[in-house]
Tab-separated table of C-alpha atoms in Angstrom:
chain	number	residue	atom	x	y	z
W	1099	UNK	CA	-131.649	24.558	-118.132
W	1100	UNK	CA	-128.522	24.272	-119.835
W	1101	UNK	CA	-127.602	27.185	-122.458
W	1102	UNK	CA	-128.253	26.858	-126.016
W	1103	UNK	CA	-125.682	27.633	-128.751
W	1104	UNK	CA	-125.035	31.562	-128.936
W	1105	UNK	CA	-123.737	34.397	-131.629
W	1106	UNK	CA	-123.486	37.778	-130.645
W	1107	UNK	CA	-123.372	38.982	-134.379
W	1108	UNK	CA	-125.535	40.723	-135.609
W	1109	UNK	CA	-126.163	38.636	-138.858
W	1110	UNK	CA	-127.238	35.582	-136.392
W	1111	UNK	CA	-123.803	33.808	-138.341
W	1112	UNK	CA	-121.846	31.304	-136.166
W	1113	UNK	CA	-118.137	31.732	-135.728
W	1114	UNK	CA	-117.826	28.122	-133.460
W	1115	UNK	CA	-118.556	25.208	-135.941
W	1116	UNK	CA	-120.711	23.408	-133.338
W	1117	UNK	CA	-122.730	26.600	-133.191
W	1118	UNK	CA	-123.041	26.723	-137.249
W	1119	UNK	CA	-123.831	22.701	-137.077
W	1120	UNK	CA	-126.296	23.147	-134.435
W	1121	UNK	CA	-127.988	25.851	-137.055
W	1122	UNK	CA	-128.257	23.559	-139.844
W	1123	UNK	CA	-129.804	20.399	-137.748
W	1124	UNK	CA	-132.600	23.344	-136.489
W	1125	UNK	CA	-132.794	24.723	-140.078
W	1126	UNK	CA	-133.374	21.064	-141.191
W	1127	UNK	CA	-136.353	18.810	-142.920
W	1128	UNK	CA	-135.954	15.689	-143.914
W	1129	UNK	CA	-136.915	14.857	-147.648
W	1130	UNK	CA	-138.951	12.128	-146.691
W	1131	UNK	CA	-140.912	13.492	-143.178
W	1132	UNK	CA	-144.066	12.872	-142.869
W	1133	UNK	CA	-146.649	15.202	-143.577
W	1134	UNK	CA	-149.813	15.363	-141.787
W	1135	UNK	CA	-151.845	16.902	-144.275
W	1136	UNK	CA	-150.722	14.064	-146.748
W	1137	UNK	CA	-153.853	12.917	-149.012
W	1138	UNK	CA	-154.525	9.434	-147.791
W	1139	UNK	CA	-154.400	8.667	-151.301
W	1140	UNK	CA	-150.650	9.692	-151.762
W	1141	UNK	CA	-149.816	7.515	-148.385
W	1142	UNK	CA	-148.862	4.138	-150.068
W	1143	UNK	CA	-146.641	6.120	-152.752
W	1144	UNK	CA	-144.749	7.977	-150.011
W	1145	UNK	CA	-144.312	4.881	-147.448
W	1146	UNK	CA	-142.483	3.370	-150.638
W	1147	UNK	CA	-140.717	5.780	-151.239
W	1148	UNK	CA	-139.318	5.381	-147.963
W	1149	UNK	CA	-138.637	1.701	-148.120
W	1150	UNK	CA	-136.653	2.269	-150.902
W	1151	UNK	CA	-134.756	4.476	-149.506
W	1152	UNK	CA	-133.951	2.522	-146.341
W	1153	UNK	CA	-133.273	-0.346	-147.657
W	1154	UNK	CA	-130.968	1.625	-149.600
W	1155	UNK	CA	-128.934	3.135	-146.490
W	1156	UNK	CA	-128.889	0.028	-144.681
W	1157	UNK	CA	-126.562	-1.312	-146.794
W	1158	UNK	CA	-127.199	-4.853	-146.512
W	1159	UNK	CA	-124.557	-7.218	-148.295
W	1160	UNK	CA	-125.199	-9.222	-150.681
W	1161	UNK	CA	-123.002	-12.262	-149.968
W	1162	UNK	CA	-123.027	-15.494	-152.066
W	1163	UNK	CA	-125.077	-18.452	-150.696
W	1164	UNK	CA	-124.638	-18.955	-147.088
W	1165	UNK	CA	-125.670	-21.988	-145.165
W	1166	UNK	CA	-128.996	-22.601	-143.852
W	1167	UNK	CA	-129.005	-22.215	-139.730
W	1168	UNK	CA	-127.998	-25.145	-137.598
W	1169	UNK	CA	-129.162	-26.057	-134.307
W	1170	UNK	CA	-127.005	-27.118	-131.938
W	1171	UNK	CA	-129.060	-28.359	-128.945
W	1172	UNK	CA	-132.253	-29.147	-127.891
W	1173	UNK	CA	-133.717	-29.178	-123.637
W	1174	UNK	CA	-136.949	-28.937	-122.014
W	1175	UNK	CA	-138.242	-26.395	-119.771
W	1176	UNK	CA	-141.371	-26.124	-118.002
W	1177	UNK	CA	-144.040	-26.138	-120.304
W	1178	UNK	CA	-141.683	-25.585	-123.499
W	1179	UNK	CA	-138.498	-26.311	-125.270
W	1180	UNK	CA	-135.384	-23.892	-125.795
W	1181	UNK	CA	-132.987	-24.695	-128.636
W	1182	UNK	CA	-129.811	-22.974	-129.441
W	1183	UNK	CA	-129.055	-22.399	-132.908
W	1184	UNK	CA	-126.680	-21.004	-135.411
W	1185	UNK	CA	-127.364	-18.197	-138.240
W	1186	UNK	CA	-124.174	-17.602	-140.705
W	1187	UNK	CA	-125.354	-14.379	-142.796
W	1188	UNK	CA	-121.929	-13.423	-144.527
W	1189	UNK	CA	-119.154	-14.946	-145.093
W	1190	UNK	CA	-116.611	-14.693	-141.940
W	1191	UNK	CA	-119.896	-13.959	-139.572
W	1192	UNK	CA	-121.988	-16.354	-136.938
W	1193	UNK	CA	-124.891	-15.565	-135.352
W	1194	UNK	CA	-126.268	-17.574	-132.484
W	1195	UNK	CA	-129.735	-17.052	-131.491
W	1196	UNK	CA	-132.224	-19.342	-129.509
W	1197	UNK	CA	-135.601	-20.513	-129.924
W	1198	UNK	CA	-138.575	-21.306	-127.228
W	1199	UNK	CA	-141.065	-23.607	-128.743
W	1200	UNK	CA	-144.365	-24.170	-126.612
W	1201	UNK	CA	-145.094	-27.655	-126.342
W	1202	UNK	CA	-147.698	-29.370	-127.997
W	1203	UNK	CA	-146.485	-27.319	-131.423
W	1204	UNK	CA	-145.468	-29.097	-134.249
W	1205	UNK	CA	-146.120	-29.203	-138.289
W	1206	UNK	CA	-149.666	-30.326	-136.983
W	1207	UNK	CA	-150.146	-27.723	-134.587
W	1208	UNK	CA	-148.277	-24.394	-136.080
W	1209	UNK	CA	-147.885	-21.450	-133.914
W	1210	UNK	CA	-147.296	-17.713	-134.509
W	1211	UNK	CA	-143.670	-16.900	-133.698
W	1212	UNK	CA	-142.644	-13.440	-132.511
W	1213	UNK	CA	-138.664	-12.147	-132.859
W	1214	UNK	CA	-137.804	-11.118	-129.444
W	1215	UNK	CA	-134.957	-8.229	-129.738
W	1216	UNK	CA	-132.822	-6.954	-126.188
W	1217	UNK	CA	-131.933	-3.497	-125.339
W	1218	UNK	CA	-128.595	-2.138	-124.992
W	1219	UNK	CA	-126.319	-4.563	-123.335
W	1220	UNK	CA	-128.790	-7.331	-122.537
W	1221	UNK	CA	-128.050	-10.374	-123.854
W	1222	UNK	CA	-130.494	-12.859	-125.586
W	1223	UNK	CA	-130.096	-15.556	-122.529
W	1224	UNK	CA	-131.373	-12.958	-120.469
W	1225	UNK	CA	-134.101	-12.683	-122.752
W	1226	UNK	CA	-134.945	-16.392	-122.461
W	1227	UNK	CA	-134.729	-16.189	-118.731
W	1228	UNK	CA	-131.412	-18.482	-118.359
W	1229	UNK	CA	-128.058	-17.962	-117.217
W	1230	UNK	CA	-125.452	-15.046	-118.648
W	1231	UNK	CA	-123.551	-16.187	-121.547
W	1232	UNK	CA	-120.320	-16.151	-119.485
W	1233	UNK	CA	-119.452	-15.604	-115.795
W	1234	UNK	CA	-118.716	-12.301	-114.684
W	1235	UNK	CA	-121.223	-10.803	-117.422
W	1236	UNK	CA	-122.001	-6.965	-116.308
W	1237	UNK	CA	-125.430	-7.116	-114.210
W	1238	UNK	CA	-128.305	-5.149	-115.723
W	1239	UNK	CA	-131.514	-3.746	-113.871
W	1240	UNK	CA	-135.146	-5.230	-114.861
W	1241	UNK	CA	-133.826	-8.807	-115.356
W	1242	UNK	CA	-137.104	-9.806	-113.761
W	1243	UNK	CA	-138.695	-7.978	-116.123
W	1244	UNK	CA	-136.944	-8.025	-119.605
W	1245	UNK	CA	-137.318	-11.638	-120.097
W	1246	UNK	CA	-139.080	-11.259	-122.887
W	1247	UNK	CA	-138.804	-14.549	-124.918
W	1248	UNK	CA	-139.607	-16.101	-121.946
W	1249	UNK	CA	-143.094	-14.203	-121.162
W	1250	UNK	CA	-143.908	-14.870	-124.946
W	1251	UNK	CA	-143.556	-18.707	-124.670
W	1252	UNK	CA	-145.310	-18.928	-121.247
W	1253	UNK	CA	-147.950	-17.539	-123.339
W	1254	UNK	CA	-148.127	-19.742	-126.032
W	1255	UNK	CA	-145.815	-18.581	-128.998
W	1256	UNK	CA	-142.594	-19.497	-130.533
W	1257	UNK	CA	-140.175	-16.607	-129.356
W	1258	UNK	CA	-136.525	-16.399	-130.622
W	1259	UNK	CA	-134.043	-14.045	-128.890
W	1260	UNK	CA	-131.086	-12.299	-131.254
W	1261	UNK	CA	-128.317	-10.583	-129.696
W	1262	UNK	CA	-127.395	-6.847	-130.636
W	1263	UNK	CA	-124.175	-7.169	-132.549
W	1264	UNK	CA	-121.160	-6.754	-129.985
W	1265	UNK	CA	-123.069	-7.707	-126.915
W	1266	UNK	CA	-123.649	-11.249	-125.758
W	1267	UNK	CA	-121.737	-13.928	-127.275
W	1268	UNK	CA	-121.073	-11.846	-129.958
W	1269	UNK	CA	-118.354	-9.727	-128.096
W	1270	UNK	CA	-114.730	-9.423	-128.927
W	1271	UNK	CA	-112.811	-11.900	-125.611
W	1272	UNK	CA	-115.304	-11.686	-122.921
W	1273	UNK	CA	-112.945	-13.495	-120.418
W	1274	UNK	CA	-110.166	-10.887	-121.148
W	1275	UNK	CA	-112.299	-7.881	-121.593
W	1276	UNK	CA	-115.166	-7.992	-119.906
W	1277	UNK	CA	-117.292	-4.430	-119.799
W	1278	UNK	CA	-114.882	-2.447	-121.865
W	1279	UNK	CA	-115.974	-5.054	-124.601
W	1280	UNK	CA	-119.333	-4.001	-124.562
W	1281	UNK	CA	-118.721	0.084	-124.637
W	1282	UNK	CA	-115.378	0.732	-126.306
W	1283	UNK	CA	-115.995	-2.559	-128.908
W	1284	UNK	CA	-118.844	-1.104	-129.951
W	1285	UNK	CA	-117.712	2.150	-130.212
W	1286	UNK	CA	-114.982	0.670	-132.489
W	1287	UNK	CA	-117.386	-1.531	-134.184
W	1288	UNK	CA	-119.821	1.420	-135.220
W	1289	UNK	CA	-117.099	3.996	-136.305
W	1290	UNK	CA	-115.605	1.042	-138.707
W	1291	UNK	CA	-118.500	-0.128	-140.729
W	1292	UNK	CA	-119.691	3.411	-141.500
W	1293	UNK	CA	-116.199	3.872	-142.251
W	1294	UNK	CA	-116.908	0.851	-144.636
W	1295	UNK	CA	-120.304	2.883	-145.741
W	1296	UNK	CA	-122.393	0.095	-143.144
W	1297	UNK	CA	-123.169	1.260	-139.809
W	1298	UNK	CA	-124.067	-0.605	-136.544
W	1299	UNK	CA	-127.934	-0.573	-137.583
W	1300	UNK	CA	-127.602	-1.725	-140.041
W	1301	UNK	CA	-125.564	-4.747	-139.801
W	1302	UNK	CA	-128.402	-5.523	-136.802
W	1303	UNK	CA	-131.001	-5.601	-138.649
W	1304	UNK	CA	-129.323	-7.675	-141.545
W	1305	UNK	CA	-128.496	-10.417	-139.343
W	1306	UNK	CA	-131.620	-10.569	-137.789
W	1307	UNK	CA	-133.321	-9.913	-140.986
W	1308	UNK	CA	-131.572	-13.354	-142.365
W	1309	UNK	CA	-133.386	-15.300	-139.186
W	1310	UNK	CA	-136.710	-13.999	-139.887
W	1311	UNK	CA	-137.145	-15.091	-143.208
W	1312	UNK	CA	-135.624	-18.732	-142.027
W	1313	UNK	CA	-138.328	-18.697	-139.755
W	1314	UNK	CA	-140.736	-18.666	-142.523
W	1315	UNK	CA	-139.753	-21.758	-143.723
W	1316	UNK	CA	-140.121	-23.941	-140.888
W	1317	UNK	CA	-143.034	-26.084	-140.332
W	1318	UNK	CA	-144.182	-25.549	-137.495
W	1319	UNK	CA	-144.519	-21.964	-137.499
W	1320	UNK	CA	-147.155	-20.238	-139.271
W	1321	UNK	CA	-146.091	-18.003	-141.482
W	1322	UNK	CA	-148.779	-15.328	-141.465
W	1323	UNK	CA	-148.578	-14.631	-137.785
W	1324	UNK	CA	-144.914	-13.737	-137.745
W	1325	UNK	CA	-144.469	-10.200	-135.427
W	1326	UNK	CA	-141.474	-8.020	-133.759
W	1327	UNK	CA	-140.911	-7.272	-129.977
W	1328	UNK	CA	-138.168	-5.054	-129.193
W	1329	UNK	CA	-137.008	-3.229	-126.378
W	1330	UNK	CA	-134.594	0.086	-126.340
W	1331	UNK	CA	-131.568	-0.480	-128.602
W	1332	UNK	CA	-133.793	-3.215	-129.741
W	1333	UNK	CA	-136.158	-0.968	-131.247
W	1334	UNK	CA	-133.724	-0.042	-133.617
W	1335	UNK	CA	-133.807	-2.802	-136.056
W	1336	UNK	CA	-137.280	-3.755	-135.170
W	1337	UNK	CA	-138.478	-0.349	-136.960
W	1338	UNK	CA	-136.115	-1.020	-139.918
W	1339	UNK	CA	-137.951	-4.897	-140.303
W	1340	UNK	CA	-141.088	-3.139	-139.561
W	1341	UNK	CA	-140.631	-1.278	-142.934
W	1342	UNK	CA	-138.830	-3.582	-145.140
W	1343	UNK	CA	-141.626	-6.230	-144.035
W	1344	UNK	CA	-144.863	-4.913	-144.286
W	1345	UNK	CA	-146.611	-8.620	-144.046
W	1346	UNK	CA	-145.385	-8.546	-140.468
W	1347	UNK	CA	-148.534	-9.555	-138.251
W	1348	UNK	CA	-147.591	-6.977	-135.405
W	1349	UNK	CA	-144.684	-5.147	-134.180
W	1350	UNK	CA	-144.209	-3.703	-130.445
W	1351	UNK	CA	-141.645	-0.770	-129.819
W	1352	UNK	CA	-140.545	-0.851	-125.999
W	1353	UNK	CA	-139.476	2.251	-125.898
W	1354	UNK	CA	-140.075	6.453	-126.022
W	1355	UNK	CA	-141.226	7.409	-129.785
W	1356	UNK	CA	-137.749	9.024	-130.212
W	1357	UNK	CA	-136.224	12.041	-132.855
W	1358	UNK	CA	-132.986	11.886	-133.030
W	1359	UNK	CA	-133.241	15.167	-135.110
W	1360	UNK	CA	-135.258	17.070	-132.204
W	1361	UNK	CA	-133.397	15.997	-129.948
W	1362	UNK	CA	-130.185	16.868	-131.078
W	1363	UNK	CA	-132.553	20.309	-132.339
W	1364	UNK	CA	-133.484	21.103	-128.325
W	1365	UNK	CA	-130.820	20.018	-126.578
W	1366	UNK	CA	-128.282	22.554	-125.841
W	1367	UNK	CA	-123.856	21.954	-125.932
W	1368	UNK	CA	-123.490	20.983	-122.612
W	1369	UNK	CA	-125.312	19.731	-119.188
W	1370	UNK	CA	-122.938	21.341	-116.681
W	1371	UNK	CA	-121.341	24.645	-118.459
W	1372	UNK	CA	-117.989	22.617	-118.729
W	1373	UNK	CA	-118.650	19.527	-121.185
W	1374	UNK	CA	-119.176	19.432	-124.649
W	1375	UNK	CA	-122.266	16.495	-124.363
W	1376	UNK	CA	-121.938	13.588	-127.198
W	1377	UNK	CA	-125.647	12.745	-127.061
W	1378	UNK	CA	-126.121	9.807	-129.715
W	1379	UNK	CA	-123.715	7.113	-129.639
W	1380	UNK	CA	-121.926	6.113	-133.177
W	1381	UNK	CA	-123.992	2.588	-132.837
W	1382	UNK	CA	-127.507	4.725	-132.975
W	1383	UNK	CA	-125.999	6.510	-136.259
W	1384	UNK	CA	-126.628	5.766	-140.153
W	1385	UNK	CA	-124.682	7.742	-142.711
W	1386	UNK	CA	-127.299	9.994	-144.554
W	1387	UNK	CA	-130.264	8.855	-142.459
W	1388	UNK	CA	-130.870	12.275	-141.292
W	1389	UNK	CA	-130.736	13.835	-144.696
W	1390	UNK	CA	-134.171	11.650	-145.753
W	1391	UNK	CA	-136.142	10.947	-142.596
W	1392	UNK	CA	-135.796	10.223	-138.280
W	1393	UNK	CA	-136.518	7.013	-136.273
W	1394	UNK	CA	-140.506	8.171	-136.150
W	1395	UNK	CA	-140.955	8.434	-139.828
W	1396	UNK	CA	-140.207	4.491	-140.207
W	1397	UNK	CA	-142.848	4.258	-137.007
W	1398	UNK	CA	-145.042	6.304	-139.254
W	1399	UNK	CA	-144.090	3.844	-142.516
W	1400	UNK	CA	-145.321	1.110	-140.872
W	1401	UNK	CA	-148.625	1.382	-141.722
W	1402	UNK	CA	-151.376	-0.112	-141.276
W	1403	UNK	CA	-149.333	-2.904	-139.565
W	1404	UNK	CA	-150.592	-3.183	-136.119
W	1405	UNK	CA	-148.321	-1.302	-133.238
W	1406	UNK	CA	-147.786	-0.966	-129.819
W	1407	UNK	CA	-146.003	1.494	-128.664
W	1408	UNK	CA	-145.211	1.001	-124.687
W	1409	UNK	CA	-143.877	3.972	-123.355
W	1410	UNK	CA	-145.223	7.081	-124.843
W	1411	UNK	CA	-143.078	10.039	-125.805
W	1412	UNK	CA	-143.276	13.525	-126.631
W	1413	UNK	CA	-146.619	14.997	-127.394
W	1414	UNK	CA	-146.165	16.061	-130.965
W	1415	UNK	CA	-144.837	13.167	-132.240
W	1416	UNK	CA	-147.617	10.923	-130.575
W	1417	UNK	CA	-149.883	13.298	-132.570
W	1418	UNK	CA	-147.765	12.774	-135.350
W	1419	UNK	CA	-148.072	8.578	-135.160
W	1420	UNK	CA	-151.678	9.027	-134.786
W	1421	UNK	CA	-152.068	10.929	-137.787
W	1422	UNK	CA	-150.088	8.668	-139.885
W	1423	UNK	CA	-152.006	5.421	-139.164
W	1424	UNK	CA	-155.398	7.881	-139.334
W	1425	UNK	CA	-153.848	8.918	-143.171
W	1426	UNK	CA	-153.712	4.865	-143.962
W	1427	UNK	CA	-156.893	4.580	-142.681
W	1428	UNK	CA	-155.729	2.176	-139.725
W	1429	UNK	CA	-156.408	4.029	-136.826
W	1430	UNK	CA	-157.211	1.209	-134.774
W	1431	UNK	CA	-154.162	-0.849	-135.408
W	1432	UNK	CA	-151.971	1.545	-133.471
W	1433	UNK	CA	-151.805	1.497	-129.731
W	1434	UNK	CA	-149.884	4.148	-127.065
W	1435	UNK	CA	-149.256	3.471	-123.398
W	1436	UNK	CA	-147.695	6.241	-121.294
W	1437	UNK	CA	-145.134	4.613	-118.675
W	1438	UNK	CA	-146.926	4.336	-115.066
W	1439	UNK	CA	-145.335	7.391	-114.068
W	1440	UNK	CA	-147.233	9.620	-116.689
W	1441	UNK	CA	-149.897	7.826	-117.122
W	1442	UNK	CA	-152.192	10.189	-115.300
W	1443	UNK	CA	-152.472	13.407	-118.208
W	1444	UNK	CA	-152.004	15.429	-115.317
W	1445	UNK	CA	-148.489	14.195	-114.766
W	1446	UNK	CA	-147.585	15.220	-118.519
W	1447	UNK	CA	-146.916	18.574	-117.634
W	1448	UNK	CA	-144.951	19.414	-121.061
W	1449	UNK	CA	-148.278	18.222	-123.274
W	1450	UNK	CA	-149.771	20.551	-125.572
W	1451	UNK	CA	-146.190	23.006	-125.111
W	1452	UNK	CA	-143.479	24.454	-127.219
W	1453	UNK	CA	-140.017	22.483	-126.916
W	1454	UNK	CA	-137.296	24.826	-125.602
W	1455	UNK	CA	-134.476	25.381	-126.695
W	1456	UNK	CA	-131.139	24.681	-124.698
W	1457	UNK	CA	-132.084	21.793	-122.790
W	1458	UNK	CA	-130.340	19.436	-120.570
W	1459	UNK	CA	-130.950	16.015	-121.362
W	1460	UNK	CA	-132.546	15.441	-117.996
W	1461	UNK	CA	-135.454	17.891	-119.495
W	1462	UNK	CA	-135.526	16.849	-122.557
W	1463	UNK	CA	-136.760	13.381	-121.401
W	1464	UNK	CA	-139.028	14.816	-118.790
W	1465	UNK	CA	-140.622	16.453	-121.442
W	1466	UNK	CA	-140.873	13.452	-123.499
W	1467	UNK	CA	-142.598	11.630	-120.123
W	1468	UNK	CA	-139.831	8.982	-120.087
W	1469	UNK	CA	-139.117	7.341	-116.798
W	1470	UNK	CA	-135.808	6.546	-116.850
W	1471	UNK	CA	-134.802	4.040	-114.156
W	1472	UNK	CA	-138.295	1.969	-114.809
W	1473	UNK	CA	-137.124	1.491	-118.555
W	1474	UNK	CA	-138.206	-1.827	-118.968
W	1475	UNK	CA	-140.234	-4.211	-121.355
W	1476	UNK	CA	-143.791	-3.942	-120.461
W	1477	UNK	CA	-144.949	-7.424	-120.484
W	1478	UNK	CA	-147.755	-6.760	-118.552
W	1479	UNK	CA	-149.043	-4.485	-121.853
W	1480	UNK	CA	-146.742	-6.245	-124.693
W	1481	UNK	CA	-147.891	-9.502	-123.857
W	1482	UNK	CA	-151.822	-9.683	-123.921
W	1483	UNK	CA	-151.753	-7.466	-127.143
W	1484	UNK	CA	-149.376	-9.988	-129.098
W	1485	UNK	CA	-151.708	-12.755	-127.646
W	1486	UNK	CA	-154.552	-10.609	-129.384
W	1487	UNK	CA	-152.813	-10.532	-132.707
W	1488	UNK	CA	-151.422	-13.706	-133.240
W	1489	UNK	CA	-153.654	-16.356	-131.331
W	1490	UNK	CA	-157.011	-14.751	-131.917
């Protein structure tokens, strides 16, 4: 265990600033948390409450009228179609983002459509299960895995695959840059839109927000079985849609239900006794977000929109998820899987304990039952419980 900040006065008072920051975050609500003993009657006033308020930090722009998307090609796969098309949400920005259309659908034959969203790194080819947007593009693990588009097609819905902004084709010289593109550009990328009062959040979920609604409007998608699937960094803008768009037929969150405000709470300076850690990277971070709620509380806000969440997470806050969808009396529309590793209670030796204080980030996810190198989408879970929700 690493060691957690320390005073040796005597009026528990800081003298190192990270020590006296490190008191506020553990002194620290946010205005809009959740509250378990909520009256279920009081739910729908608070969960708008927090719409407003995100909606508020994310800052979107509000650019004159853009053009609708454009496609740019159309070829057929086994069993489907994949078409590459253009978004333009602001002025000076393109988006490209492909579609997989089942065959057999058409303005005659609609079909739900589900928004397919990559972690990290991962671009949306990889999604689709084609080739890297450029040669040389920096391997990642679980590409036989985190095809998601492609598993939702196979199965009989319209997926389209978004990049995260800065990865992909949307990253600053790929032939020059390579990998240092995809870390240090989004670095700079994060630190100058919340310089600019935006942050890397939310321009994601603005840009993918655009696509959704254009998805509405095409024929051959029906527009009452439109859902979210979204894996790590993913997740991200896939809880902030989840929120602004409570019509949303169903929503799955590939990842560990995540605090960024107990985390930073439990963990202590530094993993070996010589390095001040940096835990949450600038392109995780919204300016005032903290002050008003954490990543669960839009989990939470999403109710009674059915959920999947696909690889567990600390103890308390699974309580906590369980006792907001209880409070909007949708207790059925939310569903937890553990990963493999934990899936056995007996494995989830944290459960039903205390968090420390001081920890390294190694226990910190132990105790949150995250598996780290089998962080992957689980299609073999995601993919029969979208088929339940949109094709039932």
């Amino acid at each position: 265990m690493s060691t957690d900040y320390q005073t040796d006065r005597p009026d528990g008072r800081f003298l190192s600033s990270l020590g006296f920051k490190q008191y506020l975050i553990q002194h620290h609500t946010p205005r809009l948390a959740f509250d378990p003993e909520l009256p279920p009657a009081e739910f729908a006033t608070w969960q708008e409450r927090v719409r407003a308020k995100l909606r508020e930090l994310m800052r979107y722009p509000e650019p004159p009228s853009q053009p609708v998307p454009q496609r740019l090609w159309s070829e057929p796969r086994d069993g489907y179609r994949i078409e590459k098309w253009e978004s333009y949400p602001e002025p000076g920005s393109v988006v490209p983002f492909l579609m997989l259309v089942p065959d057999g659908v058409n303005a005659s034959n609609p079909a739900p459509v589900v928004h397919c969203y990559p972690g990290s790194a991962h671009p949306k080819e990889w999604l689709a299960g084609e080739e890297a947007p450029w040669p040389g593009y920096p391997v990642r693990p679980h590409l036989d895995k985190n095809d998601m588009a492609r598993q939702v097609v196979r199965a009989g819905m319209i997926a389209i695959a978004v990049d995260n902004p800065g990865t992909g084709e949307l990253v600053e010289q790929p032939a020059t840059l390579g990998q240092s593109s995809l870390g240090a550009g989004r670095v700079k990328l994060s630190q100058d839109l919340i310089a600019m009062g935006r942050s890397y959040v939310g321009l994601s979920a603005y840009q993918k927000h655009i696509i959704l609604d254009w998805s509405r409007t095409l024929p051959f998608v029906r527009p009452d079985r439109i859902a979210l699937s979204a894996h790590s960094l993913g997740t991200e803008p896939a809880m902030v849609l989840g929120v602004l768009e409570p019509g949303l037929a169903a929503v799955v969150s590939n990842d560990y239900l995540a605090s960024q405000i107990i985390e930073e709470q439990h963990l202590g300076p530094s993993d070996d006794g010589s390095r001040i850690r940096n835990t949450i990277p600038l392109w995780h971070l919204i300016p005032d977000f903290w002050l008003w709620f954490d990543l669960n509380e839009l989990l939470a806000a999403m109710a009674p929109t059915p959920l999947l969440l696909t690889e567990g997470g600390h103890w308390s806050l699974i309580r906590k998820m369980q006792q907001a969808y209880a409070t909007a009396g949708a207790t059925d529309a939310l569903e937890i899987h553990q990963y493999p590793a934990f899936a056995d209670p007996a494995a989830r030796i944290a459960d039903g304990k205390p968090l420390p204080h001081g920890l390294t980030l190694a226990e910190y996810l132990l105790a949150c039952n995250v598996d780290v190198p089998n962080h992957y989408y689980k299609g073999t879970v995601a993919i029969p419980w979208l088929r339940q929700h949109l094709l039932s």
